[in-house]
Short mmCIF file of C-alpha atoms in Angstrom, two decimals:
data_model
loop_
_atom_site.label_atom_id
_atom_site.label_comp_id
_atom_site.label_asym_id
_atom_site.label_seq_id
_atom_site.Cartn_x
_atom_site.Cartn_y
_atom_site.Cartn_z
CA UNK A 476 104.11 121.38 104.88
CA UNK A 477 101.37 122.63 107.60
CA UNK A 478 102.52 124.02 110.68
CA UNK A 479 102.22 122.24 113.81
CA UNK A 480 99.50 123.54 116.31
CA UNK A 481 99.71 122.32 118.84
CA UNK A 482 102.09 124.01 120.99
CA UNK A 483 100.48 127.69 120.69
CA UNK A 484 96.77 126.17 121.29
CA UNK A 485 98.16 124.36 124.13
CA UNK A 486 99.99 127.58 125.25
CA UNK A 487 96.45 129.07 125.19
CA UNK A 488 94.40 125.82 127.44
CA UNK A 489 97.44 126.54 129.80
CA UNK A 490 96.28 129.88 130.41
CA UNK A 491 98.07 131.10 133.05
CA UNK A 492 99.77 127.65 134.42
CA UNK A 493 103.17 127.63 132.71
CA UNK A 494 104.99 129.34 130.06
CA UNK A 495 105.75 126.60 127.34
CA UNK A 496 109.79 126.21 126.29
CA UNK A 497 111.14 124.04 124.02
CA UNK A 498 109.80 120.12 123.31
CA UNK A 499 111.33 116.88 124.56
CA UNK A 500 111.57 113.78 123.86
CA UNK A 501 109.13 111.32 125.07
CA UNK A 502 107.24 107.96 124.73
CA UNK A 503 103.93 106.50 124.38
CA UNK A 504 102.50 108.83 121.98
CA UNK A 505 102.48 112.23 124.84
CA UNK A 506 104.45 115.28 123.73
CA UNK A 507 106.47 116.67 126.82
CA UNK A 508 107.52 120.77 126.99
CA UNK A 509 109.70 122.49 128.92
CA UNK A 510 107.77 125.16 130.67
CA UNK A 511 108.63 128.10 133.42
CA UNK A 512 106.05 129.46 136.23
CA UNK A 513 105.38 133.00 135.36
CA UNK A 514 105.43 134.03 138.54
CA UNK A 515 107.71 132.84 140.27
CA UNK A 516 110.38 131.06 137.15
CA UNK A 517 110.65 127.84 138.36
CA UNK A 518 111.02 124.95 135.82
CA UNK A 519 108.07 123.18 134.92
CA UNK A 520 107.19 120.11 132.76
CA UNK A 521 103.96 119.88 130.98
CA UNK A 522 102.92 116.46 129.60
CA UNK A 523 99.86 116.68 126.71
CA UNK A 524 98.49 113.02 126.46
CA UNK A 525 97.31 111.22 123.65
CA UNK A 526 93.56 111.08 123.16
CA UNK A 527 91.42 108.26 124.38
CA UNK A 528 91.55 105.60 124.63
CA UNK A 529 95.65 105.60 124.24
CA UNK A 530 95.54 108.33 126.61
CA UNK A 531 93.49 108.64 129.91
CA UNK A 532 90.61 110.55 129.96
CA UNK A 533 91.13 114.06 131.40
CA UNK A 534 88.25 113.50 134.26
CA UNK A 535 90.33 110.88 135.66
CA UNK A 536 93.49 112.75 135.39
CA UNK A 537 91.84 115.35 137.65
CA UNK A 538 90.63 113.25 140.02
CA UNK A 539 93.59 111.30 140.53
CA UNK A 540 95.67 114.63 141.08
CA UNK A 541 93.31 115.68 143.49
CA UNK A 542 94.23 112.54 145.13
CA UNK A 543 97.91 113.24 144.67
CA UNK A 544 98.10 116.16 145.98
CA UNK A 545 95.74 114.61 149.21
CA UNK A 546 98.79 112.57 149.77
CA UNK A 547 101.29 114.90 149.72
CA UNK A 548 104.26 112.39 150.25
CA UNK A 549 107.89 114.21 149.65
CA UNK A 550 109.28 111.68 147.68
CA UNK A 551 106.33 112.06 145.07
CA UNK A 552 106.85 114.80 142.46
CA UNK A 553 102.93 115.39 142.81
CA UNK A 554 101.44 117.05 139.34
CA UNK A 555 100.21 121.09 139.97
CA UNK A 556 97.73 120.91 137.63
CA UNK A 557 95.98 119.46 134.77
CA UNK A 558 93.14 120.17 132.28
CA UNK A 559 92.65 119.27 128.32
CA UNK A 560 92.71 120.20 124.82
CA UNK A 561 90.74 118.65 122.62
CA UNK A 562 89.91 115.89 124.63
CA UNK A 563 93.74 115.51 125.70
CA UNK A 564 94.97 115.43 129.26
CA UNK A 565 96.99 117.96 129.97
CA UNK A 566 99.16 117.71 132.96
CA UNK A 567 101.71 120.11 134.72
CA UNK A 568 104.32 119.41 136.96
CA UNK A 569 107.91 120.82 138.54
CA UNK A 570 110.62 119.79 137.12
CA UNK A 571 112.41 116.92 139.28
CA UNK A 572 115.85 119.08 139.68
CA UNK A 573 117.59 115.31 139.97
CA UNK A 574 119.37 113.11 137.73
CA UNK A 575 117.01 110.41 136.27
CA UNK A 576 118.23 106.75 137.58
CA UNK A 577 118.57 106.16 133.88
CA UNK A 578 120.94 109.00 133.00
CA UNK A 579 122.56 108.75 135.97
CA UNK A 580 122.98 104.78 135.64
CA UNK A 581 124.26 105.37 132.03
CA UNK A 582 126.46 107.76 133.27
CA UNK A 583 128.27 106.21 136.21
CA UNK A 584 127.11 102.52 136.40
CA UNK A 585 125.56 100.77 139.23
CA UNK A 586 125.53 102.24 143.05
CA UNK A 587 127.51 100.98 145.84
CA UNK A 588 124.93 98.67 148.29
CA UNK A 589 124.81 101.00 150.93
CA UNK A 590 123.88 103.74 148.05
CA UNK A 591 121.63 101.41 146.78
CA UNK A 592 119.42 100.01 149.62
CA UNK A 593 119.12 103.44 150.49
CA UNK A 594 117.88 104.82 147.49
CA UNK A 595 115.67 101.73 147.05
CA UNK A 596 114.33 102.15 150.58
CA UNK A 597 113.18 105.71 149.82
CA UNK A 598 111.66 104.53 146.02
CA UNK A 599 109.90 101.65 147.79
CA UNK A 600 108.63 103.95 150.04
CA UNK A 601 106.98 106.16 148.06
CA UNK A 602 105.51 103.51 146.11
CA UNK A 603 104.15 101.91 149.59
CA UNK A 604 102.27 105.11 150.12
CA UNK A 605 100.54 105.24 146.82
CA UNK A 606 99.47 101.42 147.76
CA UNK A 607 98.19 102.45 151.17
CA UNK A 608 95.92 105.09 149.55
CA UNK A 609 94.02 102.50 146.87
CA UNK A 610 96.63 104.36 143.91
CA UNK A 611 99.15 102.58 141.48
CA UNK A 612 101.41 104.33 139.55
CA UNK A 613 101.65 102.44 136.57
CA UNK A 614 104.27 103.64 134.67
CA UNK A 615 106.99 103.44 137.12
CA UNK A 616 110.59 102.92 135.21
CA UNK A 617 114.07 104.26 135.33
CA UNK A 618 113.11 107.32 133.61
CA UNK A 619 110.54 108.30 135.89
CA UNK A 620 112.49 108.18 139.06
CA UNK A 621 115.55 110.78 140.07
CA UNK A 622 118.13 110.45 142.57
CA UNK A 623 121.16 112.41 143.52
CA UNK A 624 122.81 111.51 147.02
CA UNK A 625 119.99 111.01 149.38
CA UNK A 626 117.61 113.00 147.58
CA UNK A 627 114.99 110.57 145.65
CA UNK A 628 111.72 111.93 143.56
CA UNK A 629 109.50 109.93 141.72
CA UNK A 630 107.84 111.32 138.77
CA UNK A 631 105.31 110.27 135.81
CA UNK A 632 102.70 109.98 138.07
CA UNK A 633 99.77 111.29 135.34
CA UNK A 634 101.07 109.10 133.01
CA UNK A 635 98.80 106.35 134.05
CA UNK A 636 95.51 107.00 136.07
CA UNK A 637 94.96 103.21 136.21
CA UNK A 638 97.17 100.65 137.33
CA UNK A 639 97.65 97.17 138.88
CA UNK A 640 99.88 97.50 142.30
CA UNK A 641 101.71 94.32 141.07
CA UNK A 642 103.08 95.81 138.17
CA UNK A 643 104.73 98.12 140.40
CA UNK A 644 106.22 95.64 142.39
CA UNK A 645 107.44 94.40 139.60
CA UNK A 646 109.17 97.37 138.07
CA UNK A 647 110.58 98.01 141.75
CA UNK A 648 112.85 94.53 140.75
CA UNK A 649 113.83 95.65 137.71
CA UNK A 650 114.95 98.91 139.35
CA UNK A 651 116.40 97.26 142.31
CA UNK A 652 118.77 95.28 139.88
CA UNK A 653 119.62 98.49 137.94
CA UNK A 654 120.63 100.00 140.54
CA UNK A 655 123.29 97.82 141.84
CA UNK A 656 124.46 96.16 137.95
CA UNK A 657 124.03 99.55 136.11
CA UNK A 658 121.90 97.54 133.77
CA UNK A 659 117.75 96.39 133.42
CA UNK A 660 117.87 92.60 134.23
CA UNK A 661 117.93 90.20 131.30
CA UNK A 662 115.01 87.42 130.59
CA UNK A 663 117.08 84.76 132.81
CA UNK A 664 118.38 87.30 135.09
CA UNK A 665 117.21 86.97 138.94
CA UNK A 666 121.12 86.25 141.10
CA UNK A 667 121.46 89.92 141.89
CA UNK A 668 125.04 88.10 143.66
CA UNK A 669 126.00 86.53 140.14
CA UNK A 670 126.16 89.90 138.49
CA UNK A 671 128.04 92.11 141.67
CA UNK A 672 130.60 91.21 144.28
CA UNK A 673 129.68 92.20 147.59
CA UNK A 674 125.51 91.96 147.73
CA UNK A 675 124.25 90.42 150.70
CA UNK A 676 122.04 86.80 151.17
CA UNK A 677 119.20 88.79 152.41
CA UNK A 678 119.08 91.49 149.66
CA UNK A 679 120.34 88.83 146.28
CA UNK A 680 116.84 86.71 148.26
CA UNK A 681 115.15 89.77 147.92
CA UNK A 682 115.71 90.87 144.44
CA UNK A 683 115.48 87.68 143.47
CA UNK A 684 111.71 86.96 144.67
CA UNK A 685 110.95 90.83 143.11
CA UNK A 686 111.85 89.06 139.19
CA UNK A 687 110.76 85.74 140.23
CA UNK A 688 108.78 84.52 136.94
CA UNK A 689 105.73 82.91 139.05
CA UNK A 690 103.49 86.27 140.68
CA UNK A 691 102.68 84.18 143.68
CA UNK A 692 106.23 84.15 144.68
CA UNK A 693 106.91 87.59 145.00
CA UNK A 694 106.15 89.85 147.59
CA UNK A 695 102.59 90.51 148.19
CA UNK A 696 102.95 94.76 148.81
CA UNK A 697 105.68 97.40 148.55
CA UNK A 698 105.07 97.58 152.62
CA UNK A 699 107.20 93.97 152.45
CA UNK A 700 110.04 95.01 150.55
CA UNK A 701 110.15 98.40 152.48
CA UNK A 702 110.26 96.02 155.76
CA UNK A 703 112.73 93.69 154.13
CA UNK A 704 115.12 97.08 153.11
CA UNK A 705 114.68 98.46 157.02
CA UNK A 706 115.97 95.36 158.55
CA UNK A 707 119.22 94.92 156.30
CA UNK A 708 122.39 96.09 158.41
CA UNK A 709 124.70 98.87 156.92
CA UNK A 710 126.91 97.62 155.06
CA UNK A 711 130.56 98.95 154.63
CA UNK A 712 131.62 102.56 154.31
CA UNK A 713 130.97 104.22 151.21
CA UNK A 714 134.40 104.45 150.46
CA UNK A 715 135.69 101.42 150.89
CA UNK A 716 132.53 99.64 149.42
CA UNK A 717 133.19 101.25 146.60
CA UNK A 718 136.92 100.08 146.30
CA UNK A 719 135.62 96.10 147.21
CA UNK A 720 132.15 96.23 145.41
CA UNK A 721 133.36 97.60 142.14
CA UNK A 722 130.23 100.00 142.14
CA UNK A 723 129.98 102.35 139.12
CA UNK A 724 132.16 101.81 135.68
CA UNK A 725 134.73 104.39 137.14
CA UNK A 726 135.72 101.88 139.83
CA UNK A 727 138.68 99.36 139.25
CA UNK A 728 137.92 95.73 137.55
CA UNK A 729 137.78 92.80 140.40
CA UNK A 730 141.10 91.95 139.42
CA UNK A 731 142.84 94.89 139.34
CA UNK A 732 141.43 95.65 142.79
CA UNK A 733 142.53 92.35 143.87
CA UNK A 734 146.18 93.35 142.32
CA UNK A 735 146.13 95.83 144.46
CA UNK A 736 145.40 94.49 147.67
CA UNK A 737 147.67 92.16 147.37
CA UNK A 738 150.45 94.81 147.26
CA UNK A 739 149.35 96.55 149.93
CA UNK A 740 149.24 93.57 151.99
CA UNK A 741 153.12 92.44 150.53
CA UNK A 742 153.83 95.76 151.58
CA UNK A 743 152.09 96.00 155.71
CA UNK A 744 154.39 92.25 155.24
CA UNK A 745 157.83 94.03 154.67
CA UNK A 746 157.15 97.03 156.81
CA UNK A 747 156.19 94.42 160.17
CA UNK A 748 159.23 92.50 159.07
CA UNK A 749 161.92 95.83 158.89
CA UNK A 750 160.78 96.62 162.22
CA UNK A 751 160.52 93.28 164.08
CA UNK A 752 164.33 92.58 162.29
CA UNK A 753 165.32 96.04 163.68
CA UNK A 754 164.44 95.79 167.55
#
């Protein structure tokens, strides 16, 4: 059986760029490595694309990071560098440091809606400023964006260098359900409210047009959603939406939350009748 070459000639384009660690899984025909600075040890990711045309050509990959990295939004985990081997885009990049919203999904089930519209908010808007400067990302999924509290990073942003903004608007639907259900949408799927107790008119409307079948009904840019997510009230405490909502699969089952109120309201009954009986 021939030994694999890739990784040490790769190790050897990289130069001095990252230090390559072990390989992990990925799709679309790239291979994905661990990787460490060497000067300063902070995780890295390098991405090696497939060749042309299943992969982008490395020219574009270069100019679109040099576009990235013009941008410099927060919430985009903006590639360091890139170059080839072979003819394969090579493309580096630090490591997230959050959760993906698929591992974290799988984990824990869907967010509370205040959790949600917030995390949302701050995907949409990251997505809104690769819009406003002529970019797509193109491969935006659950895998590619990371969340932990109010911390949100979207990655995979050399894994397309081509892209169609509506596609992205798209994907934001499909992410906007999975982040309240837990789950991608099915092919019928578009009453966010069906699926979780507690979602508001204006947000099931706006998930809802997001999945609508039909392009022409759904919003025209990210900068409408994003406008749509700034003008929905707070909802409930985190706490307590939590306890009513039913948000992640550690949270009780509708009607054992229901059980439960009910006791607690029998019992606020008894206590104001003991002390009206006792004055």
């Amino acid at each position: 059986m021939s030994q694999d070459s890739t990784k040490p000639r790769l190790q050897l384009s990289l130069g001095g760029a990252a230090l390559l660690g072990e390989e992990r899984p990925s799709l679309g025909g790239r291979r994905l490595f661990a990787g460490t600075c060497r000067e300063s040890g902070a995780r890295l990711l390098v991405t090696l694309q497939p060749l042309p045309p299943e992969g982008p050509q490395p020219v574009a990959v270069r100019g679109r990071l040099s576009r990235l990295q013009a941008l410099g939004h927060p919430r985009l985990n903006t590639p360091l560098s890139s170059g080839d081997l072979d003819g394969r885009a090579w493309v580096v990049e630090a490591a997230p440091g959050l959760p993906s919203a698929q591992s974290r999904l799988a984990e824990s089930g869907g967010l509370t809606v205040r959790e949600g519209i917030r995390t949302l908010r701050e995907i949409t808007r990251a997505v809104a400023s690769l819009h406003r400067a002529g970019l797509a990302h193109g491969s935006l999924d659950l895998g590619n964006v990371h969340f932990s509290g109010s911390e949100v990073r979207v990655a995979g942003l050399a894994n397309a260098v081509a892209g169609d903004p509506a596609d992205d608007l798209a994907a934001l639907g499909a992410i906007a359900w999975a982040l309240f259900t837990g789950d991608l949408p099915g092919p019928a799927d578009r009453q966010l409210a069906d699926q979780r107790r507690g979602i508001p008119a204006e947000l099931n409307q706006l998930v809802a047009s997001m999945l609508a079948p039909d392009p022409g009904l759904r919003p025209g840019k990210a900068e409408t959603i994003l406008a749509a997510l700034d003008s929905f009230p707070a909802p409930h405490s985190a706490q307590l939406a939590g306890f009513l909502e039913g948000a992640g699969r550690g949270a009780r089952a509708p009607r054992s939350r229901e059980a439960v109120l009910m006791v607690l309201l029998l019992a606020l009954s008894v206590l104001v009748s003991t002390l009206v009986l006792g004055r």
